[in-house]
Amino acid sequence: MVYLWQSGETPQLNAYLLKDFTDEELASFKKTFEFGTYAPFATMLELIIQKQEDYLNKPHSYIRAKENEAGRYDPFVLIDEQALQKGAVWYVAHFADDDEVEDGEAESTSVLWKILVQTDCLPITFVNYDIGNMSIQEDLGNCGVDLPVSEDYEQPEVWGSGGLDIGDFRKSQNAWVTAEPGEFEESTDEDMRKRFMPMPEKVGRLKDDVAKQIGVKTQWTICQKAGPKKLPDGTTKEFPEGSVVLQLKYDPDFPWPPYKWPEGSL
């Protein structure tokens, strides 16, 4: 039986509401975020939306300091009136360190690195920062903020996706599938094989009817020999001789089950 592998543990960020949202407004916000994080099939970031009464009407630097005092040093998200007015949220990172001051990025260690980012672009922004593809300083510069920044720097423009089409990128998310004999086709056609480097001895594709059942788009790709796979519950799944692993693409239009927000989130 074909097996669609789930991605690993999805990173989570705390997200604090700084104003009252109606049920409709909050639902609309969540829908926009879900679209940008490629939920529910390839979710890359989750938010735990909550309210902290002590954070209402407080400066962002106060909230960052309180988070640090509580031992929560990870970035977090602030959801205020900008979510309704501009479709954007605050991604709050950290206070500038001595190196950033010495490098001319910040005037002092009182500077709080934060950026106003479109809600649907928050997940890819987080991923780019997390893996070092981009930095908050670079993105602020692209939004019209000059370095070194002062403690009260203003951001003239909302950060988006840097030209990336979130909708198109949503359609190109990789899906890893293990297919058993009879569920896939193979070919040694040279025209198909030479699309890949180095050129493999053969290529494979999931059969159309099988692909439609699990929500992936089939295409010719490199076949990898399938071996045992450890499941999240600690057990090991075995596959019959001749099974292969294929890298395909998710089908966003498949009737996926509704996304479930993390426990503890509004």
PDB file of C-alpha atoms in Angstrom:
ATOM      1  CA  MET A   1       0.000   0.000   0.000  1.00  0.00           C
ATOM      2  CA  VAL A   2       1.388   3.420  -0.991  1.00  0.00           C
ATOM      3  CA  TYR A   3       2.638   5.463   1.963  1.00  0.00           C
ATOM      4  CA  LEU A   4       2.786   9.280   2.060  1.00  0.00           C
ATOM      5  CA  TRP A   5       5.418  10.336   4.540  1.00  0.00           C
ATOM      6  CA  GLN A   6       4.606  13.151   6.928  1.00  0.00           C
ATOM      7  CA  SER A   7       7.154  15.870   7.583  1.00  0.00           C
ATOM      8  CA  GLY A   8       8.952  16.020  10.909  1.00  0.00           C
ATOM      9  CA  GLU A   9       7.954  18.072  13.913  1.00  0.00           C
ATOM     10  CA  THR A  10       6.700  21.490  12.857  1.00  0.00           C
ATOM     11  CA  PRO A  11       8.259  24.504  14.638  1.00  0.00           C
ATOM     12  CA  GLN A  12       5.897  26.598  16.735  1.00  0.00           C
ATOM     13  CA  LEU A  13       5.918  30.213  17.838  1.00  0.00           C
ATOM     14  CA  ASN A  14       3.869  31.922  20.511  1.00  0.00           C
ATOM     15  CA  ALA A  15       1.583  34.598  19.082  1.00  0.00           C
ATOM     16  CA  TYR A  16       0.056  37.183  21.401  1.00  0.00           C
ATOM     17  CA  LEU A  17      -3.168  39.055  20.663  1.00  0.00           C
ATOM     18  CA  LEU A  18      -2.807  42.720  21.578  1.00  0.00           C
ATOM     19  CA  LYS A  19      -6.375  43.706  20.693  1.00  0.00           C
ATOM     20  CA  ASP A  20      -9.817  42.179  20.703  1.00  0.00           C
ATOM     21  CA  PHE A  21     -10.761  40.346  17.511  1.00  0.00           C
ATOM     22  CA  THR A  22     -14.259  39.275  16.609  1.00  0.00           C
ATOM     23  CA  ASP A  23     -14.714  35.589  15.848  1.00  0.00           C
ATOM     24  CA  GLU A  24     -14.929  36.456  12.143  1.00  0.00           C
ATOM     25  CA  GLU A  25     -11.764  38.568  12.223  1.00  0.00           C
ATOM     26  CA  LEU A  26      -9.799  35.877  14.024  1.00  0.00           C
ATOM     27  CA  ALA A  27     -11.075  33.192  11.648  1.00  0.00           C
ATOM     28  CA  SER A  28     -10.046  35.319   8.662  1.00  0.00           C
ATOM     29  CA  PHE A  29      -6.581  35.871  10.136  1.00  0.00           C
ATOM     30  CA  LYS A  30      -6.140  32.152  10.772  1.00  0.00           C
ATOM     31  CA  LYS A  31      -7.247  31.274   7.246  1.00  0.00           C
ATOM     32  CA  THR A  32      -4.658  33.652   5.776  1.00  0.00           C
ATOM     33  CA  PHE A  33      -1.915  32.196   7.961  1.00  0.00           C
ATOM     34  CA  GLU A  34      -2.908  28.628   7.076  1.00  0.00           C
ATOM     35  CA  PHE A  35      -2.591  29.464   3.389  1.00  0.00           C
ATOM     36  CA  GLY A  36       0.896  30.909   3.882  1.00  0.00           C
ATOM     37  CA  THR A  37       2.154  28.024   5.998  1.00  0.00           C
ATOM     38  CA  TYR A  38       0.916  25.447   3.435  1.00  0.00           C
ATOM     39  CA  ALA A  39      -1.433  23.796   5.892  1.00  0.00           C
ATOM     40  CA  PRO A  40      -2.563  21.151   6.227  1.00  0.00           C
ATOM     41  CA  PHE A  41      -0.364  19.103   3.865  1.00  0.00           C
ATOM     42  CA  ALA A  42       3.098  20.720   4.189  1.00  0.00           C
ATOM     43  CA  THR A  43       2.800  22.910   7.289  1.00  0.00           C
ATOM     44  CA  MET A  44       6.108  24.674   7.950  1.00  0.00           C
ATOM     45  CA  LEU A  45       5.221  26.870  10.944  1.00  0.00           C
ATOM     46  CA  GLU A  46       2.515  26.829  13.600  1.00  0.00           C
ATOM     47  CA  LEU A  47       1.303  29.624  15.853  1.00  0.00           C
ATOM     48  CA  ILE A  48      -0.009  29.222  19.376  1.00  0.00           C
ATOM     49  CA  ILE A  49      -2.340  32.199  19.567  1.00  0.00           C
ATOM     50  CA  GLN A  50      -3.025  33.380  23.094  1.00  0.00           C
ATOM     51  CA  LYS A  51      -3.812  36.407  25.206  1.00  0.00           C
ATOM     52  CA  GLN A  52      -1.587  37.762  27.966  1.00  0.00           C
ATOM     53  CA  GLU A  53      -3.391  40.516  29.822  1.00  0.00           C
ATOM     54  CA  ASP A  54      -0.067  41.924  31.033  1.00  0.00           C
ATOM     55  CA  TYR A  55       1.034  42.497  27.433  1.00  0.00           C
ATOM     56  CA  LEU A  56      -1.903  44.672  26.403  1.00  0.00           C
ATOM     57  CA  ASN A  57      -0.956  48.299  25.660  1.00  0.00           C
ATOM     58  CA  LYS A  58       2.689  47.588  26.431  1.00  0.00           C
ATOM     59  CA  PRO A  59       5.737  48.407  24.263  1.00  0.00           C
ATOM     60  CA  HIS A  60       7.129  45.523  22.266  1.00  0.00           C
ATOM     61  CA  SER A  61      10.402  45.827  24.157  1.00  0.00           C
ATOM     62  CA  TYR A  62       8.543  45.244  27.433  1.00  0.00           C
ATOM     63  CA  ILE A  63       7.027  42.053  26.039  1.00  0.00           C
ATOM     64  CA  ARG A  64      10.419  40.841  24.777  1.00  0.00           C
ATOM     65  CA  ALA A  65      11.949  41.480  28.192  1.00  0.00           C
ATOM     66  CA  LYS A  66       9.120  39.619  29.963  1.00  0.00           C
ATOM     67  CA  GLU A  67       9.512  36.666  27.603  1.00  0.00           C
ATOM     68  CA  ASN A  68      13.226  36.566  28.376  1.00  0.00           C
ATOM     69  CA  GLU A  69      12.525  36.675  32.121  1.00  0.00           C
ATOM     70  CA  ALA A  70      10.234  33.671  31.688  1.00  0.00           C
ATOM     71  CA  GLY A  71      12.979  31.752  29.899  1.00  0.00           C
ATOM     72  CA  ARG A  72      11.248  31.996  26.512  1.00  0.00           C
ATOM     73  CA  TYR A  73      14.006  33.281  24.260  1.00  0.00           C
ATOM     74  CA  ASP A  74      12.590  32.198  20.912  1.00  0.00           C
ATOM     75  CA  PRO A  75      11.078  34.733  18.514  1.00  0.00           C
ATOM     76  CA  PHE A  76       7.377  35.421  18.925  1.00  0.00           C
ATOM     77  CA  VAL A  77       4.562  37.100  17.031  1.00  0.00           C
ATOM     78  CA  LEU A  78       2.414  40.059  18.032  1.00  0.00           C
ATOM     79  CA  ILE A  79      -1.044  40.443  16.500  1.00  0.00           C
ATOM     80  CA  ASP A  80      -2.472  43.949  16.776  1.00  0.00           C
ATOM     81  CA  GLU A  81      -4.506  46.371  14.670  1.00  0.00           C
ATOM     82  CA  GLN A  82      -1.989  45.992  11.840  1.00  0.00           C
ATOM     83  CA  ALA A  83      -3.435  42.540  11.177  1.00  0.00           C
ATOM     84  CA  LEU A  84      -6.729  44.173  10.247  1.00  0.00           C
ATOM     85  CA  GLN A  85      -5.424  47.374   8.671  1.00  0.00           C
ATOM     86  CA  LYS A  86      -2.505  45.983   6.649  1.00  0.00           C
ATOM     87  CA  GLY A  87      -2.863  42.211   6.853  1.00  0.00           C
ATOM     88  CA  ALA A  88       0.411  42.043   8.753  1.00  0.00           C
ATOM     89  CA  VAL A  89       1.867  40.929  12.096  1.00  0.00           C
ATOM     90  CA  TRP A  90       4.971  41.727  14.086  1.00  0.00           C
ATOM     91  CA  TYR A  91       7.756  39.149  14.091  1.00  0.00           C
ATOM     92  CA  VAL A  92       9.831  39.916  17.192  1.00  0.00           C
ATOM     93  CA  ALA A  93      13.336  38.498  17.385  1.00  0.00           C
ATOM     94  CA  HIS A  94      15.788  39.714  20.045  1.00  0.00           C
ATOM     95  CA  PHE A  95      17.571  42.714  21.472  1.00  0.00           C
ATOM     96  CA  ALA A  96      20.657  43.719  19.527  1.00  0.00           C
ATOM     97  CA  ASP A  97      23.874  42.227  20.847  1.00  0.00           C
ATOM     98  CA  ASP A  98      27.334  43.805  21.142  1.00  0.00           C
ATOM     99  CA  ASP A  99      28.486  42.349  17.825  1.00  0.00           C
ATOM    100  CA  GLU A 100      25.544  43.889  15.992  1.00  0.00           C
ATOM    101  CA  VAL A 101      26.351  47.250  17.565  1.00  0.00           C
ATOM    102  CA  GLU A 102      30.033  46.957  16.640  1.00  0.00           C
ATOM    103  CA  ASP A 103      29.103  45.957  13.087  1.00  0.00           C
ATOM    104  CA  GLY A 104      27.056  49.118  12.668  1.00  0.00           C
ATOM    105  CA  GLU A 105      23.671  47.413  12.467  1.00  0.00           C
ATOM    106  CA  ALA A 106      22.225  48.853  15.675  1.00  0.00           C
ATOM    107  CA  GLU A 107      22.984  51.989  17.677  1.00  0.00           C
ATOM    108  CA  SER A 108      22.789  50.167  21.013  1.00  0.00           C
ATOM    109  CA  THR A 109      21.785  46.933  22.707  1.00  0.00           C
ATOM    110  CA  SER A 110      18.446  48.584  23.559  1.00  0.00           C
ATOM    111  CA  VAL A 111      17.378  48.092  19.941  1.00  0.00           C
ATOM    112  CA  LEU A 112      14.744  45.393  19.541  1.00  0.00           C
ATOM    113  CA  TRP A 113      14.895  43.564  16.235  1.00  0.00           C
ATOM    114  CA  LYS A 114      11.369  43.263  14.908  1.00  0.00           C
ATOM    115  CA  ILE A 115       9.690  43.445  11.521  1.00  0.00           C
ATOM    116  CA  LEU A 116       6.129  43.964  10.320  1.00  0.00           C
ATOM    117  CA  VAL A 117       5.457  41.146   7.839  1.00  0.00           C
ATOM    118  CA  GLN A 118       2.422  40.143   5.793  1.00  0.00           C
ATOM    119  CA  THR A 119       0.520  37.391   7.586  1.00  0.00           C
ATOM    120  CA  ASP A 120       0.715  34.919   4.708  1.00  0.00           C
ATOM    121  CA  CYS A 121       4.447  35.593   4.323  1.00  0.00           C
ATOM    122  CA  LEU A 122       5.296  35.051   7.999  1.00  0.00           C
ATOM    123  CA  PRO A 123       6.017  31.301   7.672  1.00  0.00           C
ATOM    124  CA  ILE A 124       8.489  31.587   4.780  1.00  0.00           C
ATOM    125  CA  THR A 125      10.097  34.589   6.490  1.00  0.00           C
ATOM    126  CA  PHE A 126      10.584  32.544   9.662  1.00  0.00           C
ATOM    127  CA  VAL A 127      12.062  29.634   7.694  1.00  0.00           C
ATOM    128  CA  ASN A 128      14.485  31.931   5.843  1.00  0.00           C
ATOM    129  CA  TYR A 129      15.696  33.413   9.130  1.00  0.00           C
ATOM    130  CA  ASP A 130      15.907  30.013  10.787  1.00  0.00           C
ATOM    131  CA  ILE A 131      18.115  28.470   8.101  1.00  0.00           C
ATOM    132  CA  GLY A 132      20.107  31.629   7.452  1.00  0.00           C
ATOM    133  CA  ASN A 133      18.876  32.352   3.929  1.00  0.00           C
ATOM    134  CA  MET A 134      17.976  35.887   4.949  1.00  0.00           C
ATOM    135  CA  SER A 135      18.251  38.089   8.019  1.00  0.00           C
ATOM    136  CA  ILE A 136      15.883  40.519   9.655  1.00  0.00           C
ATOM    137  CA  GLN A 137      18.432  43.273   9.014  1.00  0.00           C
ATOM    138  CA  GLU A 138      18.411  42.571   5.262  1.00  0.00           C
ATOM    139  CA  ASP A 139      14.623  42.547   5.116  1.00  0.00           C
ATOM    140  CA  LEU A 140      14.351  45.762   7.113  1.00  0.00           C
ATOM    141  CA  GLY A 141      16.732  47.341   4.636  1.00  0.00           C
ATOM    142  CA  ASN A 142      14.440  46.225   1.817  1.00  0.00           C
ATOM    143  CA  CYS A 143      11.589  47.956   3.663  1.00  0.00           C
ATOM    144  CA  GLY A 144      13.351  51.308   3.763  1.00  0.00           C
ATOM    145  CA  VAL A 145      15.022  51.075   7.175  1.00  0.00           C
ATOM    146  CA  ASP A 146      18.569  52.446   7.270  1.00  0.00           C
ATOM    147  CA  LEU A 147      21.345  50.940   9.389  1.00  0.00           C
ATOM    148  CA  PRO A 148      22.376  51.455  12.089  1.00  0.00           C
ATOM    149  CA  VAL A 149      18.849  51.421  13.474  1.00  0.00           C
ATOM    150  CA  SER A 150      17.853  53.442  16.498  1.00  0.00           C
ATOM    151  CA  GLU A 151      15.830  52.171  19.425  1.00  0.00           C
ATOM    152  CA  ASP A 152      12.662  53.728  17.988  1.00  0.00           C
ATOM    153  CA  TYR A 153      13.216  52.924  14.308  1.00  0.00           C
ATOM    154  CA  GLU A 154      10.189  52.987  12.027  1.00  0.00           C
ATOM    155  CA  GLN A 155       9.476  50.646   9.122  1.00  0.00           C
ATOM    156  CA  PRO A 156       8.114  52.527   6.070  1.00  0.00           C
ATOM    157  CA  GLU A 157       6.948  49.423   4.195  1.00  0.00           C
ATOM    158  CA  VAL A 158       5.466  46.078   5.231  1.00  0.00           C
ATOM    159  CA  TRP A 159       7.720  43.127   4.451  1.00  0.00           C
ATOM    160  CA  GLY A 160       6.251  40.588   2.032  1.00  0.00           C
ATOM    161  CA  SER A 161       7.780  37.585   0.352  1.00  0.00           C
ATOM    162  CA  GLY A 162      10.646  39.185  -1.504  1.00  0.00           C
ATOM    163  CA  GLY A 163       8.955  38.574  -4.839  1.00  0.00           C
ATOM    164  CA  LEU A 164       7.980  34.974  -4.139  1.00  0.00           C
ATOM    165  CA  ASP A 165       4.437  34.042  -5.166  1.00  0.00           C
ATOM    166  CA  ILE A 166       3.091  32.260  -2.083  1.00  0.00           C
ATOM    167  CA  GLY A 167       0.279  30.657  -4.074  1.00  0.00           C
ATOM    168  CA  ASP A 168       2.619  29.233  -6.713  1.00  0.00           C
ATOM    169  CA  PHE A 169       5.135  28.091  -4.107  1.00  0.00           C
ATOM    170  CA  ARG A 170       2.325  26.357  -2.232  1.00  0.00           C
ATOM    171  CA  LYS A 171       1.790  24.213  -5.335  1.00  0.00           C
ATOM    172  CA  SER A 172       5.430  23.118  -5.482  1.00  0.00           C
ATOM    173  CA  GLN A 173       5.887  21.549  -2.055  1.00  0.00           C
ATOM    174  CA  ASN A 174       7.730  18.232  -2.096  1.00  0.00           C
ATOM    175  CA  ALA A 175       5.975  15.047  -1.037  1.00  0.00           C
ATOM    176  CA  TRP A 176       7.892  11.835  -0.349  1.00  0.00           C
ATOM    177  CA  VAL A 177       6.065   8.636  -1.190  1.00  0.00           C
ATOM    178  CA  THR A 178       6.927   4.961  -0.789  1.00  0.00           C
ATOM    179  CA  ALA A 179       5.178   2.893  -3.448  1.00  0.00           C
ATOM    180  CA  GLU A 180       4.930  -0.881  -3.582  1.00  0.00           C
ATOM    181  CA  PRO A 181       5.142  -2.963  -6.779  1.00  0.00           C
ATOM    182  CA  GLY A 182       2.025  -2.432  -8.901  1.00  0.00           C
ATOM    183  CA  GLU A 183       1.522   1.143  -7.665  1.00  0.00           C
ATOM    184  CA  PHE A 184       4.126   2.754  -9.907  1.00  0.00           C
ATOM    185  CA  GLU A 185       5.543   2.624 -13.422  1.00  0.00           C
ATOM    186  CA  GLU A 186       9.187   2.559 -14.505  1.00  0.00           C
ATOM    187  CA  SER A 187      10.927   3.637 -17.697  1.00  0.00           C
ATOM    188  CA  THR A 188      14.426   3.428 -19.154  1.00  0.00           C
ATOM    189  CA  ASP A 189      13.643   5.980 -21.876  1.00  0.00           C
ATOM    190  CA  GLU A 190      16.742   8.117 -22.366  1.00  0.00           C
ATOM    191  CA  ASP A 191      14.811  11.319 -23.014  1.00  0.00           C
ATOM    192  CA  MET A 192      13.176  10.975 -19.613  1.00  0.00           C
ATOM    193  CA  ARG A 193      16.355   9.911 -17.819  1.00  0.00           C
ATOM    194  CA  LYS A 194      18.559  12.708 -19.141  1.00  0.00           C
ATOM    195  CA  ARG A 195      16.405  15.287 -17.385  1.00  0.00           C
ATOM    196  CA  PHE A 196      18.233  14.265 -14.211  1.00  0.00           C
ATOM    197  CA  MET A 197      21.902  14.631 -13.302  1.00  0.00           C
ATOM    198  CA  PRO A 198      23.609  12.321 -12.905  1.00  0.00           C
ATOM    199  CA  MET A 199      21.427  10.391 -15.344  1.00  0.00           C
ATOM    200  CA  PRO A 200      19.837   7.412 -13.543  1.00  0.00           C
ATOM    201  CA  GLU A 201      19.418   3.942 -15.026  1.00  0.00           C
ATOM    202  CA  LYS A 202      15.658   4.310 -14.841  1.00  0.00           C
ATOM    203  CA  VAL A 203      12.908   6.669 -13.685  1.00  0.00           C
ATOM    204  CA  GLY A 204       9.546   6.043 -12.097  1.00  0.00           C
ATOM    205  CA  ARG A 205       6.172   7.626 -11.549  1.00  0.00           C
ATOM    206  CA  LEU A 206       3.222   6.880  -9.301  1.00  0.00           C
ATOM    207  CA  LYS A 207       0.192   5.639 -11.218  1.00  0.00           C
ATOM    208  CA  ASP A 208      -2.450   8.323 -11.750  1.00  0.00           C
ATOM    209  CA  ASP A 209      -5.199   6.615  -9.768  1.00  0.00           C
ATOM    210  CA  VAL A 210      -2.870   5.966  -6.830  1.00  0.00           C
ATOM    211  CA  ALA A 211      -1.639   9.566  -6.807  1.00  0.00           C
ATOM    212  CA  LYS A 212      -5.182  10.948  -6.774  1.00  0.00           C
ATOM    213  CA  GLN A 213      -6.059   8.793  -3.747  1.00  0.00           C
ATOM    214  CA  ILE A 214      -3.361  10.310  -1.525  1.00  0.00           C
ATOM    215  CA  GLY A 215      -3.269  13.936  -2.729  1.00  0.00           C
ATOM    216  CA  VAL A 216      -0.085  14.147  -4.785  1.00  0.00           C
ATOM    217  CA  LYS A 217       0.681  15.077  -8.372  1.00  0.00           C
ATOM    218  CA  THR A 218       2.557  12.357 -10.193  1.00  0.00           C
ATOM    219  CA  GLN A 219       5.526  12.934 -12.474  1.00  0.00           C
ATOM    220  CA  TRP A 220       8.570  11.066 -13.722  1.00  0.00           C
ATOM    221  CA  THR A 221      11.302  11.184 -11.118  1.00  0.00           C
ATOM    222  CA  ILE A 222      14.281   9.263  -9.783  1.00  0.00           C
ATOM    223  CA  CYS A 223      13.474   5.930  -8.123  1.00  0.00           C
ATOM    224  CA  GLN A 224      15.185   5.182  -4.847  1.00  0.00           C
ATOM    225  CA  LYS A 225      15.162   1.741  -3.293  1.00  0.00           C
ATOM    226  CA  ALA A 226      12.820   1.710  -0.296  1.00  0.00           C
ATOM    227  CA  GLY A 227      14.014   0.416   3.043  1.00  0.00           C
ATOM    228  CA  PRO A 228      12.414   0.120   6.495  1.00  0.00           C
ATOM    229  CA  LYS A 229      11.111   3.397   7.903  1.00  0.00           C
ATOM    230  CA  LYS A 230      10.783   4.333  11.553  1.00  0.00           C
ATOM    231  CA  LEU A 231       7.355   5.763  12.418  1.00  0.00           C
ATOM    232  CA  PRO A 232       6.618   8.562  14.922  1.00  0.00           C
ATOM    233  CA  ASP A 233       5.325   6.008  17.449  1.00  0.00           C
ATOM    234  CA  GLY A 234       8.700   4.268  17.448  1.00  0.00           C
ATOM    235  CA  THR A 235       7.664   1.247  15.401  1.00  0.00           C
ATOM    236  CA  THR A 236       9.289   0.332  12.098  1.00  0.00           C
ATOM    237  CA  LYS A 237       7.361  -0.054   8.862  1.00  0.00           C
ATOM    238  CA  GLU A 238       8.630  -2.648   6.377  1.00  0.00           C
ATOM    239  CA  PHE A 239       7.956  -2.624   2.644  1.00  0.00           C
ATOM    240  CA  PRO A 240       7.882  -5.473   0.112  1.00  0.00           C
ATOM    241  CA  GLU A 241      10.871  -6.183  -2.096  1.00  0.00           C
ATOM    242  CA  GLY A 242      10.858  -3.891  -5.123  1.00  0.00           C
ATOM    243  CA  SER A 243       9.264  -0.918  -3.360  1.00  0.00           C
ATOM    244  CA  VAL A 244      10.591   2.533  -4.262  1.00  0.00           C
ATOM    245  CA  VAL A 245      10.717   6.026  -2.827  1.00  0.00           C
ATOM    246  CA  LEU A 246       9.546   8.848  -5.119  1.00  0.00           C
ATOM    247  CA  GLN A 247       9.797  12.608  -4.660  1.00  0.00           C
ATOM    248  CA  LEU A 248       6.578  14.174  -5.954  1.00  0.00           C
ATOM    249  CA  LYS A 249       4.492  17.309  -5.305  1.00  0.00           C
ATOM    250  CA  TYR A 250       1.481  17.791  -3.046  1.00  0.00           C
ATOM    251  CA  ASP A 251      -1.834  18.648  -4.680  1.00  0.00           C
ATOM    252  CA  PRO A 252      -3.246  21.674  -2.781  1.00  0.00           C
ATOM    253  CA  ASP A 253      -6.666  21.066  -4.344  1.00  0.00           C
ATOM    254  CA  PHE A 254      -7.001  17.609  -2.804  1.00  0.00           C
ATOM    255  CA  PRO A 255      -9.798  17.432  -0.151  1.00  0.00           C
ATOM    256  CA  TRP A 256      -7.391  17.451   2.781  1.00  0.00           C
ATOM    257  CA  PRO A 257      -8.790  17.160   6.322  1.00  0.00           C
ATOM    258  CA  PRO A 258      -9.162  20.555   8.041  1.00  0.00           C
ATOM    259  CA  TYR A 259      -6.017  21.878   9.669  1.00  0.00           C
ATOM    260  CA  LYS A 260      -5.931  21.469  13.447  1.00  0.00           C
ATOM    261  CA  TRP A 261      -4.403  24.354  15.354  1.00  0.00           C
ATOM    262  CA  PRO A 262      -1.960  23.431  18.157  1.00  0.00           C
ATOM    263  CA  GLU A 263      -3.228  22.637  21.614  1.00  0.00           C
ATOM    264  CA  GLY A 264      -3.534  25.786  23.688  1.00  0.00           C
ATOM    265  CA  SER A 265      -4.113  28.064  20.702  1.00  0.00           C
ATOM    266  CA  LEU A 266      -7.200  30.206  20.287  1.00  0.00           C
TER     267      LEU A 266
END
